[in-house]
Amino acid sequence: MKDSIQALLAQAAASLGISVPDSARLEATRDKAHGDLASNLALVCAKALGRPPRELAQALIDALPADPAVARVELAGPGFINFFLAGDQYHQLLQRIVGEGEAYGRSDRHQGQRLLLEFVSANPTGPLHVGHGRGAAYGDCLARLLSATGYAVTSEYYVNDAGRQMDILALSVWLRYLEQQGQDIVFPSRAYQGDYIRESAARLGDKGDFVRPLGVDADTLPPDDAEQGDARLDALISAAKAALGAQDFARVLDHVLAEQQAGIAADLAAFRVNFDHWASERSVVESGAVQRALEQLAAGDHTYEQDGALWFASSRFGDDKDRVLLRANGAATYFCNDIAYHVDKLARGFDRLIDVWGADHHGYVKRMSAAVEALTGQADKLDVQLVQFVSLLRHGEKVSMSTRAGTYETLEDLREEVGVDAARYFYVMRSHDQHLEFDLALATEKSNDNPVFYVQYAHARICSVFRQLAEKGLSFDSAVAAGQLEHLDQEAERELSKLLARYPEAVLAAAGQLAPQIIVTYLRELAEQYHRYYNGSTFLVDDAALRGARLYLNLAVQQVLRNGLNLLGVSAPQEM
């Protein structure tokens, strides 16, 4: 419907010698007094044409070609053009929704464009916590939304399986293993503490005998305090590598890394998040991507040497200062490895890159964007979205989270307590760039105050209508009912149909703005209108034609609810 009205406006504008600018909008109205669709074309063109907006709007109205889809057109306010559609347009819409089914709302707007979406990418040093869960829900919803608008989306998890954190992880498991073998170990406070470390250590013996003397006296190590704790860790890592040898230390690391990665993958799968590809930092480094990245930056004259180190001139691209790539000792920085990973991404031929990071990486955005711009010459090639922090409330108090200390609330705990549906829905109810307080009590409440329950209940109610139909021995033929829609003459039915027409626009807006909360808001409004319609109408009436028409509208609402919930990765239950 919207496309046909836009075409009429374009014809009218062309007949007056007016070029339709991108700022012109044709949008569904909120107030039925303003019709079904409203255009601001006259308002945005008036100044450039030197004509009063209302005068120009009237000229456009007069130039509109006649069309049976349009019942009437009105000039409103300072120069809006309001379109009132013929009733049968909504009947055709309902037929389209039922006919297209799961495809309704999807489009080929970005067909042929390849997009790489990286999200979660939490260090494999422990189970995912509730903060990671928000990034997982947001990223997966983006993948679903972007796919729904035609992008060929590849979802990716980047495994940081190289560097110091991995050494700390291997050390933590090995020290717990030695404890379990009877050695007297003073476990460092800055190592990883959770029960998962002890459990992994208990399984380490299945891979071989790793009992070795630690080889250092605890009294000779730096103090285990806030100032010297990291130095103590580094000394213990060196001692572990000396005691085990490079090969066995690597075997310990590979053991715990494989367990952690498998646990993360299983946790995400249970959360309905499945990745197309798992990328490895270690593999990127071993592939020579670091050298290729340095060569590409040097070829563009974006690097220089200073104080024995190699620097990237990131300040040329909007960063607040230049960044070190290779330290004076020749070691690559984390940033250098991350550039290499993005070189690997670019080499795979994606048209667009989206990274979803935690809010604690906000200082990293400019430098990575600068690197990608330097490599590609495109300022908009990389889009970084930051997901803000989550506060989990339990009995009115926030639950503290720390991976090393083992005092976090895991995503698995959250799933078990509130369920996948509520967790995913609550995570994306608010914009990802806003702090989220996750209310456990509300998420588990079986009432209309619970937003996910309220939407799912609308779907379940429609299912119950059709069960009652069968229980009464009545029949419903959707093909026959499609020809009886003229019986939908209530204002509530028109408004409900009008809202269904807005769904494709909501999908495009949510995908375009990378904002799944737009779908949440739409579903809430649709559920609210449906509940109102349900409470004020009788569907299983004696009049077969009227009954068929109202059931057909129910069928269309059910389909859109299901489609919208699917974009959020939330189920559409038949009973509640």
Coordinates of C-alpha atoms in Angstrom, one line a residue:
M1 CA 0.0 0.0 0.0
K2 CA 2.7 2.4 0.9
D3 CA 4.7 1.8 -2.3
S4 CA 1.6 2.5 -4.5
I5 CA 0.9 5.8 -2.7
Q6 CA 4.6 6.8 -3.0
A7 CA 4.3 6.1 -6.7
L8 CA 1.3 8.4 -7.0
L9 CA 3.1 11.2 -5.1
A10 CA 6.1 10.8 -7.4
Q11 CA 3.9 11.1 -10.5
A12 CA 2.2 14.2 -9.1
A13 CA 5.5 15.8 -8.2
A14 CA 7.0 15.0 -11.6
S15 CA 4.0 16.7 -13.3
L16 CA 4.8 19.8 -11.4
G17 CA 8.5 19.6 -12.2
I18 CA 9.4 18.7 -8.5
S19 CA 12.1 16.3 -7.7
V20 CA 11.2 14.2 -4.6
P21 CA 14.1 14.6 -2.0
D22 CA 15.3 11.9 0.4
S23 CA 13.9 13.9 3.3
A24 CA 10.3 13.4 2.1
R25 CA 8.5 10.9 4.2
L26 CA 5.3 8.9 3.8
E27 CA 4.4 7.4 7.1
A28 CA 1.5 5.6 8.8
T29 CA -0.6 8.0 11.0
R30 CA -1.2 7.4 14.6
D31 CA -4.5 9.3 14.7
K32 CA -7.3 8.0 12.5
A33 CA -8.5 11.6 12.0
H34 CA -5.4 12.1 9.9
G35 CA -6.1 9.2 7.6
D36 CA -3.9 6.2 7.0
L37 CA -0.8 7.7 5.5
A38 CA 0.6 11.2 5.7
S39 CA 3.3 12.9 3.5
N40 CA 5.5 15.8 4.3
L41 CA 6.5 16.3 0.7
A42 CA 5.2 19.8 0.4
L43 CA 6.8 20.9 3.7
V44 CA 10.3 19.8 2.7
C45 CA 10.1 21.2 -0.9
A46 CA 8.3 24.5 -0.2
K47 CA 11.3 26.6 0.8
A48 CA 13.5 25.6 -2.2
L49 CA 10.5 26.3 -4.6
G50 CA 9.6 29.6 -2.9
R51 CA 6.0 28.5 -2.4
P52 CA 3.9 28.4 0.8
P53 CA 3.7 24.8 2.0
R54 CA -0.1 24.6 2.0
E55 CA -0.4 26.0 -1.5
L56 CA 2.2 23.5 -2.7
A57 CA 0.4 20.7 -0.9
Q58 CA -2.9 21.5 -2.6
A59 CA -1.2 21.7 -6.0
L60 CA 0.2 18.2 -5.4
I61 CA -3.2 16.9 -4.3
D62 CA -4.8 18.3 -7.4
A63 CA -2.1 16.6 -9.6
L64 CA -2.5 13.2 -8.0
P65 CA -3.7 10.5 -10.5
A66 CA -7.0 8.9 -9.6
D67 CA -6.6 5.5 -8.0
P68 CA -9.2 3.2 -6.5
A69 CA -6.9 2.4 -3.6
V70 CA -7.4 6.0 -2.3
A71 CA -10.8 6.9 -0.9
R72 CA -9.9 10.6 -0.4
V73 CA -6.9 12.9 0.2
E74 CA -6.9 15.9 2.6
L75 CA -4.7 18.9 3.2
A76 CA -3.9 19.2 6.9
G77 CA -2.0 21.4 9.3
P78 CA 1.0 23.4 7.9
G79 CA 1.0 21.4 4.7
F80 CA 0.7 17.7 5.3
I81 CA -1.0 15.5 2.7
N82 CA -3.2 12.9 4.4
F83 CA -4.4 9.8 2.5
F84 CA -7.5 7.8 3.4
L85 CA -7.3 4.4 1.9
A86 CA -10.3 2.4 0.5
G87 CA -11.4 -0.4 2.8
D88 CA -10.6 -3.2 0.4
Q89 CA -6.9 -2.2 0.6
Y90 CA -6.8 -3.6 4.1
H91 CA -8.6 -6.7 3.0
Q92 CA -5.9 -7.2 0.3
L93 CA -3.3 -6.7 3.1
L94 CA -4.8 -9.4 5.2
Q95 CA -4.8 -11.8 2.3
R96 CA -1.1 -10.9 1.6
I97 CA -0.2 -11.6 5.2
V98 CA -1.9 -15.0 5.3
G99 CA -0.6 -15.8 1.9
E100 CA 3.0 -14.9 2.5
G101 CA 3.1 -16.4 6.0
E102 CA 6.6 -16.3 7.5
A103 CA 7.8 -14.2 4.6
Y104 CA 5.6 -11.3 5.5
G105 CA 7.8 -8.4 6.6
R106 CA 10.9 -9.7 4.9
S107 CA 12.4 -7.8 1.9
D108 CA 15.2 -7.9 -0.6
R109 CA 16.3 -4.3 0.2
H110 CA 19.9 -5.3 0.6
Q111 CA 20.0 -8.4 -1.5
G112 CA 23.5 -9.2 -2.9
Q113 CA 25.3 -7.5 0.0
R114 CA 27.5 -9.6 2.3
L115 CA 27.8 -8.6 5.9
L116 CA 30.0 -10.0 8.7
L117 CA 28.5 -9.6 12.1
E118 CA 30.9 -10.3 15.0
F119 CA 29.4 -10.4 18.5
V120 CA 29.9 -11.8 22.0
S121 CA 33.6 -12.8 21.5
A122 CA 34.1 -13.0 25.2
N123 CA 37.5 -14.3 26.4
P124 CA 37.2 -18.1 26.8
T125 CA 38.3 -17.8 30.5
G126 CA 35.1 -18.9 32.1
P127 CA 31.3 -19.3 31.6
L128 CA 29.3 -16.5 30.0
H129 CA 27.8 -14.1 32.5
V130 CA 24.6 -12.0 32.2
G131 CA 26.5 -9.1 30.6
H132 CA 27.6 -11.4 27.8
G133 CA 24.0 -12.5 27.5
R134 CA 22.9 -9.0 26.5
G135 CA 25.5 -8.9 23.7
A136 CA 24.5 -12.3 22.6
A137 CA 20.7 -11.5 22.4
Y138 CA 21.4 -8.2 20.7
G139 CA 23.8 -9.6 18.2
D140 CA 21.6 -12.5 17.3
C141 CA 18.6 -10.2 16.9
L142 CA 20.7 -8.1 14.5
A143 CA 21.6 -11.2 12.5
R144 CA 17.9 -12.1 12.2
L145 CA 16.8 -8.5 11.3
L146 CA 19.6 -7.9 8.8
S147 CA 18.9 -11.3 7.1
A148 CA 15.2 -10.3 6.9
T149 CA 16.1 -7.2 4.8
G150 CA 18.2 -9.2 2.3
Y151 CA 21.7 -9.1 3.7
A152 CA 23.7 -12.3 3.4
V153 CA 24.8 -12.3 7.0
T154 CA 27.7 -14.4 8.4
S155 CA 27.8 -14.4 12.2
E156 CA 31.2 -14.8 13.9
Y157 CA 32.6 -15.3 17.3
Y158 CA 36.3 -14.2 17.7
V159 CA 38.1 -16.5 20.2
N160 CA 40.9 -14.7 22.0
D161 CA 42.9 -17.8 22.4
A162 CA 46.4 -16.2 22.5
G163 CA 48.2 -13.9 24.9
R164 CA 48.6 -13.5 28.6
Q165 CA 45.0 -14.2 29.7
M166 CA 45.4 -17.7 28.2
D167 CA 48.6 -18.2 30.2
I168 CA 46.7 -17.2 33.3
L169 CA 43.9 -19.6 32.5
A170 CA 46.3 -22.5 31.9
L171 CA 48.2 -21.7 35.1
S172 CA 45.0 -21.6 37.1
V173 CA 43.9 -25.0 36.0
W174 CA 47.4 -26.5 36.5
L175 CA 47.8 -25.2 40.0
R176 CA 44.4 -26.6 41.0
Y177 CA 45.4 -29.9 39.4
L178 CA 48.6 -29.9 41.5
E179 CA 46.4 -29.2 44.6
Q180 CA 44.2 -32.2 43.7
Q181 CA 47.3 -34.3 43.4
G182 CA 48.3 -33.5 47.0
Q183 CA 50.8 -30.6 46.5
D184 CA 50.7 -27.7 48.9
I185 CA 49.8 -24.8 46.7
V186 CA 49.2 -21.2 47.7
F187 CA 46.7 -20.3 45.0
P188 CA 47.1 -16.7 43.7
S189 CA 44.2 -14.4 44.3
R190 CA 44.4 -12.9 40.8
A191 CA 44.2 -16.3 39.0
Y192 CA 40.8 -17.6 37.9
Q193 CA 38.8 -18.8 40.9
G194 CA 35.6 -20.5 39.9
D195 CA 34.5 -24.0 40.4
Y196 CA 34.8 -24.5 36.6
I197 CA 38.6 -24.3 37.1
R198 CA 38.6 -27.1 39.7
E199 CA 36.4 -29.2 37.4
S200 CA 38.6 -28.7 34.4
A201 CA 41.6 -29.5 36.6
A202 CA 40.0 -32.8 37.7
R203 CA 39.7 -33.8 34.0
L204 CA 43.2 -32.7 33.1
G205 CA 44.6 -36.1 34.3
D206 CA 42.7 -37.8 31.5
K207 CA 45.1 -36.1 29.1
G208 CA 48.3 -37.3 30.8
D209 CA 50.5 -36.9 33.8
F210 CA 51.2 -33.3 34.5
V211 CA 52.5 -33.6 38.1
R212 CA 55.6 -31.6 38.3
P213 CA 57.2 -29.6 41.2
L214 CA 56.4 -25.9 40.8
G215 CA 60.1 -25.2 41.2
V216 CA 59.7 -21.9 43.1
D217 CA 59.5 -21.0 46.7
A218 CA 56.3 -19.0 47.4
D219 CA 58.3 -16.7 49.8
T220 CA 60.5 -15.6 46.9
L221 CA 57.6 -14.5 44.8
P222 CA 56.2 -10.9 44.7
P223 CA 53.5 -10.3 47.3
D224 CA 49.9 -11.4 46.4
D225 CA 48.4 -8.0 46.8
A226 CA 46.8 -5.3 44.7
E227 CA 50.2 -3.7 43.7
Q228 CA 52.2 -6.9 43.1
G229 CA 49.5 -9.4 42.3
D230 CA 50.1 -9.3 38.5
A231 CA 53.9 -9.6 39.0
R232 CA 53.3 -12.7 41.1
L233 CA 51.1 -14.2 38.4
D234 CA 53.8 -13.5 35.7
A235 CA 56.4 -15.2 37.9
L236 CA 54.2 -18.2 38.4
I237 CA 53.5 -18.5 34.7
S238 CA 57.2 -18.5 34.0
A239 CA 57.7 -21.2 36.6
A240 CA 54.9 -23.3 35.2
K241 CA 56.3 -23.1 31.7
A242 CA 59.8 -24.0 33.0
A243 CA 58.4 -26.9 35.0
L244 CA 56.1 -28.3 32.3
G245 CA 58.1 -27.4 29.2
A246 CA 56.6 -25.6 26.3
Q247 CA 54.8 -28.7 24.9
D248 CA 53.1 -29.8 28.1
F249 CA 52.1 -26.2 29.0
A250 CA 50.5 -25.9 25.6
R251 CA 48.7 -29.2 26.2
V252 CA 47.3 -27.9 29.5
L253 CA 46.2 -24.7 27.7
D254 CA 44.6 -26.6 24.8
H255 CA 42.7 -28.8 27.3
V256 CA 41.1 -26.0 29.2
L257 CA 40.6 -23.8 26.1
A258 CA 38.7 -26.6 24.3
E259 CA 36.5 -27.2 27.4
Q260 CA 35.8 -23.5 27.8
Q261 CA 35.0 -23.0 24.1
A262 CA 32.7 -26.0 24.0
G263 CA 30.9 -24.8 27.1
I264 CA 30.4 -21.3 25.6
A265 CA 29.1 -22.8 22.4
A266 CA 26.7 -25.1 24.3
D267 CA 25.5 -22.2 26.5
L268 CA 24.9 -20.0 23.5
A269 CA 23.1 -22.7 21.6
A270 CA 20.7 -23.2 24.6
F271 CA 20.2 -19.4 24.3
R272 CA 19.2 -19.9 20.6
V273 CA 22.4 -18.3 19.4
N274 CA 24.4 -20.2 16.9
F275 CA 27.4 -18.9 15.0
D276 CA 28.3 -19.5 11.4
H277 CA 32.0 -19.3 12.1
W278 CA 34.4 -19.3 15.1
A279 CA 37.5 -17.3 14.4
S280 CA 40.7 -18.0 16.3
E281 CA 43.2 -15.2 17.3
R282 CA 45.9 -17.8 17.4
S283 CA 45.1 -18.9 13.8
V284 CA 45.0 -15.4 12.6
V285 CA 48.5 -14.7 14.0
E286 CA 49.9 -18.0 12.7
S287 CA 48.4 -17.3 9.2
G288 CA 50.7 -14.4 8.7
A289 CA 47.9 -11.9 8.9
V290 CA 49.9 -9.7 11.3
Q291 CA 52.6 -9.2 8.8
R292 CA 50.1 -8.6 6.0
A293 CA 48.4 -5.9 8.1
L294 CA 51.7 -4.2 8.8
E295 CA 52.7 -4.3 5.1
Q296 CA 49.3 -2.9 4.0
L297 CA 49.5 0.0 6.5
A298 CA 53.1 0.7 5.5
A299 CA 52.2 0.7 1.9
G300 CA 49.7 3.5 2.6
D301 CA 52.4 5.4 4.6
H302 CA 50.3 5.0 7.8
T303 CA 53.2 3.7 10.0
Y304 CA 56.4 5.2 11.4
E305 CA 59.1 4.2 13.8
Q306 CA 59.8 6.0 17.1
D307 CA 61.7 5.0 20.2
G308 CA 62.4 1.6 18.7
A309 CA 58.7 0.8 18.3
L310 CA 56.4 0.8 15.2
W311 CA 53.5 3.1 15.4
F312 CA 50.2 3.5 13.5
A313 CA 49.3 7.1 12.6
S314 CA 45.7 6.7 13.8
S315 CA 45.4 10.4 14.7
R316 CA 45.1 11.1 11.0
F317 CA 41.8 9.3 11.0
G318 CA 40.2 10.9 14.1
D319 CA 41.8 8.9 16.9
D320 CA 43.0 11.1 19.8
K321 CA 46.6 9.8 19.5
D322 CA 48.8 7.4 17.5
R323 CA 49.0 3.8 18.6
V324 CA 51.9 1.3 19.0
L325 CA 51.8 -1.8 16.7
L326 CA 55.1 -3.4 17.5
R327 CA 56.9 -2.7 20.8
A328 CA 60.6 -2.0 21.0
N329 CA 61.2 -5.7 21.7
G330 CA 59.4 -6.7 18.5
A331 CA 56.3 -8.0 20.2
A332 CA 52.9 -7.2 18.6
T333 CA 50.4 -5.4 20.7
Y334 CA 46.8 -6.6 21.2
F335 CA 45.7 -3.8 18.9
C336 CA 48.1 -5.0 16.2
N337 CA 46.6 -8.5 16.4
D338 CA 43.1 -7.0 16.2
I339 CA 44.0 -5.1 13.1
A340 CA 45.3 -8.4 11.6
Y341 CA 41.9 -10.0 12.4
H342 CA 40.1 -7.2 10.5
V343 CA 42.5 -7.6 7.6
D344 CA 41.4 -11.2 7.6
K345 CA 37.8 -10.1 7.6
L346 CA 38.3 -7.7 4.7
A347 CA 40.1 -10.3 2.7
R348 CA 37.0 -12.5 2.8
G349 CA 35.2 -9.9 0.7
F350 CA 32.4 -8.6 2.9
D351 CA 30.7 -5.4 1.9
R352 CA 30.0 -4.4 5.5
L353 CA 31.5 -5.2 8.9
I354 CA 29.6 -4.8 12.2
D355 CA 31.3 -5.4 15.5
V356 CA 29.3 -5.7 18.7
W357 CA 31.5 -4.9 21.7
G358 CA 30.9 -4.4 25.4
A359 CA 30.8 -0.8 26.7
D360 CA 34.2 -1.2 28.4
H361 CA 35.7 -1.2 24.9
H362 CA 34.5 2.3 24.1
G363 CA 38.1 3.7 24.0
Y364 CA 38.9 1.1 21.3
V365 CA 36.4 2.2 18.8
K366 CA 38.2 5.2 17.2
R367 CA 41.5 3.3 16.8
M368 CA 39.9 0.3 15.2
S369 CA 37.8 2.4 12.9
A370 CA 40.9 4.4 12.0
A371 CA 42.7 1.2 11.1
V372 CA 39.9 -0.1 8.9
E373 CA 39.6 3.3 7.2
A374 CA 43.4 3.4 6.6
L375 CA 43.2 -0.1 5.0
T376 CA 40.1 0.5 2.9
G377 CA 39.8 4.2 2.3
Q378 CA 36.2 3.9 3.6
A379 CA 35.1 5.7 6.7
D380 CA 31.9 3.7 7.0
K381 CA 33.2 0.2 6.3
L382 CA 33.2 -0.8 9.9
D383 CA 30.3 -0.2 12.2
V384 CA 30.9 -0.7 15.9
Q385 CA 28.0 -1.0 18.3
L386 CA 28.6 -0.8 22.1
V387 CA 26.4 -2.8 24.4
Q388 CA 26.0 -1.1 27.8
F389 CA 26.2 -2.9 31.1
V390 CA 23.6 -5.0 32.8
S391 CA 22.7 -4.8 36.5
L392 CA 20.9 -7.9 37.7
L393 CA 18.5 -7.2 40.6
R394 CA 17.8 -9.9 43.1
H395 CA 15.6 -8.9 46.1
G396 CA 16.2 -5.3 45.2
E397 CA 20.0 -5.6 45.4
K398 CA 22.5 -5.8 42.6
V399 CA 24.4 -9.0 42.1
S400 CA 28.2 -8.4 41.7
M401 CA 30.0 -10.1 38.8
S402 CA 33.6 -11.0 38.5
T403 CA 34.9 -13.8 36.3
R404 CA 38.2 -14.3 38.2
A405 CA 36.6 -14.2 41.7
G406 CA 33.9 -16.6 40.6
T407 CA 31.1 -14.4 42.1
Y408 CA 29.3 -13.7 38.8
E409 CA 25.8 -14.6 37.8
T410 CA 26.1 -16.8 34.7
L411 CA 23.9 -16.7 31.7
E412 CA 23.1 -20.3 32.4
D413 CA 21.8 -19.4 35.8
L414 CA 19.6 -16.6 34.2
R415 CA 18.2 -19.0 31.6
E416 CA 17.3 -21.5 34.3
E417 CA 15.6 -18.9 36.5
V418 CA 13.6 -16.8 34.0
G419 CA 13.7 -18.9 30.8
V420 CA 15.2 -18.2 27.4
D421 CA 12.2 -16.2 26.1
A422 CA 12.1 -13.8 29.0
A423 CA 15.9 -13.4 29.0
R424 CA 16.1 -12.6 25.3
Y425 CA 13.1 -10.3 25.3
F426 CA 14.2 -8.3 28.3
Y427 CA 17.7 -7.9 27.0
V428 CA 16.5 -6.1 23.8
M429 CA 13.5 -4.2 25.3
R430 CA 15.7 -1.1 25.8
S431 CA 18.3 0.3 23.4
H432 CA 21.6 -1.5 23.6
D433 CA 23.4 1.8 24.3
Q434 CA 21.5 2.4 27.5
H435 CA 22.2 0.8 30.9
L436 CA 19.8 -2.1 31.7
E437 CA 18.5 -3.2 35.0
F438 CA 17.2 -6.7 34.6
D439 CA 14.2 -7.2 36.9
L440 CA 14.2 -11.0 37.8
A441 CA 10.8 -10.7 39.6
L442 CA 9.1 -9.1 36.6
A443 CA 10.6 -11.5 34.2
T444 CA 9.1 -14.5 36.0
E445 CA 5.7 -13.0 36.6
K446 CA 2.8 -14.6 34.9
S447 CA 0.8 -11.4 34.3
N448 CA 0.2 -8.7 31.8
D449 CA 2.8 -6.6 33.7
N450 CA 5.4 -8.9 32.3
P451 CA 6.0 -7.5 28.7
V452 CA 7.0 -10.8 27.1
F453 CA 4.1 -12.6 28.8
Y454 CA 1.7 -9.9 27.5
V455 CA 2.8 -10.4 23.8
Q456 CA 3.0 -14.2 24.0
Y457 CA -0.4 -14.3 25.6
A458 CA -1.9 -12.5 22.6
H459 CA -0.6 -15.3 20.3
A460 CA -1.8 -18.0 22.7
R461 CA -5.2 -16.3 22.9
I462 CA -5.6 -16.6 19.1
C463 CA -4.6 -20.3 19.3
S464 CA -7.3 -20.8 21.9
V465 CA -9.9 -19.2 19.6
F466 CA -9.2 -21.8 17.0
R467 CA -9.3 -24.6 19.6
Q468 CA -12.7 -23.3 20.7
L469 CA -13.8 -23.3 17.1
A470 CA -12.9 -27.0 16.8
E471 CA -14.5 -27.8 20.1
K472 CA -17.8 -26.3 18.9
G473 CA -17.7 -28.4 15.8
L474 CA -17.4 -25.3 13.6
S475 CA -15.3 -25.1 10.5
F476 CA -13.0 -22.5 9.0
D477 CA -11.8 -22.3 5.4
S478 CA -9.3 -19.5 5.0
A479 CA -9.7 -19.5 1.2
V480 CA -13.5 -18.9 1.6
A481 CA -12.9 -16.4 4.5
A482 CA -10.6 -14.4 2.3
G483 CA -13.6 -13.5 0.2
Q484 CA -15.7 -12.4 3.2
L485 CA -13.5 -9.6 4.5
E486 CA -16.0 -6.9 3.7
H487 CA -17.7 -7.9 6.9
L488 CA -14.8 -6.4 8.9
D489 CA -16.6 -3.0 9.4
Q490 CA -15.6 -2.2 13.0
E491 CA -13.3 0.7 13.7
A492 CA -11.2 -1.7 15.9
E493 CA -10.7 -4.0 12.9
R494 CA -9.6 -1.3 10.6
E495 CA -7.1 0.0 13.2
L496 CA -5.8 -3.5 13.8
S497 CA -5.3 -4.0 10.1
K498 CA -3.7 -0.6 9.8
L499 CA -1.2 -1.6 12.5
L500 CA -0.5 -4.9 10.7
A501 CA 0.4 -2.9 7.6
R502 CA 3.1 -1.1 9.6
Y503 CA 5.0 -4.3 10.4
P504 CA 7.3 -4.3 7.3
E505 CA 8.2 -0.7 8.0
A506 CA 9.1 -1.7 11.6
V507 CA 11.4 -4.4 10.3
L508 CA 13.2 -2.1 7.9
A509 CA 13.5 0.6 10.6
A510 CA 14.9 -1.9 13.2
A511 CA 17.4 -3.3 10.7
G512 CA 18.4 0.1 9.4
Q513 CA 18.9 1.5 12.9
L514 CA 20.4 -1.7 14.3
A515 CA 17.7 -1.4 17.0
P516 CA 15.7 -4.5 17.8
Q517 CA 13.8 -2.6 20.5
I518 CA 11.7 -1.2 17.6
I519 CA 10.2 -4.7 17.1
V520 CA 9.6 -5.0 20.8
T521 CA 7.7 -1.7 20.8
Y522 CA 5.7 -2.7 17.7
L523 CA 4.8 -6.1 19.2
R524 CA 3.7 -4.5 22.4
E525 CA 1.4 -2.1 20.5
L526 CA 0.0 -5.0 18.4
A527 CA -0.7 -7.1 21.4
E528 CA -2.4 -4.2 23.1
Q529 CA -4.7 -3.6 20.2
Y530 CA -5.4 -7.3 19.8
H531 CA -6.3 -7.8 23.5
R532 CA -8.6 -4.8 23.2
Y533 CA -10.2 -6.3 20.1
Y534 CA -10.5 -9.7 21.8
N535 CA -12.2 -8.2 24.9
G536 CA -14.6 -6.2 22.9
S537 CA -15.7 -8.6 20.2
T538 CA -17.2 -12.1 19.7
F539 CA -15.5 -14.2 17.1
L540 CA -17.4 -17.4 17.0
V541 CA -20.7 -15.8 16.0
D542 CA -23.6 -17.6 14.2
D543 CA -23.1 -15.6 11.0
A544 CA -20.7 -17.8 9.1
A545 CA -19.4 -15.0 6.9
L546 CA -18.8 -12.6 9.7
R547 CA -17.2 -15.5 11.8
G548 CA -14.9 -16.3 8.9
A549 CA -13.8 -12.7 8.4
R550 CA -13.0 -12.2 12.0
L551 CA -11.1 -15.5 12.2
Y552 CA -9.1 -14.5 9.1
L553 CA -8.1 -11.2 10.9
N554 CA -7.1 -13.3 13.9
L555 CA -5.0 -15.5 11.6
A556 CA -3.2 -12.4 10.2
V557 CA -2.5 -11.1 13.7
Q558 CA -1.2 -14.5 14.8
Q559 CA 1.2 -14.6 11.8
V560 CA 2.6 -11.1 12.4
L561 CA 3.1 -11.8 16.2
R562 CA 4.9 -15.1 15.3
N563 CA 7.1 -13.4 12.7
G564 CA 8.0 -10.5 15.1
L565 CA 8.8 -12.8 18.0
N566 CA 10.9 -15.0 15.7
L567 CA 13.1 -11.9 14.8
L568 CA 13.7 -11.6 18.6
G569 CA 14.5 -15.3 19.0
V570 CA 11.4 -15.7 21.2
S571 CA 8.9 -18.5 21.0
A572 CA 5.2 -18.0 20.1
P573 CA 3.4 -20.5 22.5
Q574 CA 0.1 -22.0 21.7
E575 CA -1.0 -22.2 25.4
M576 CA 0.0 -20.3 28.5

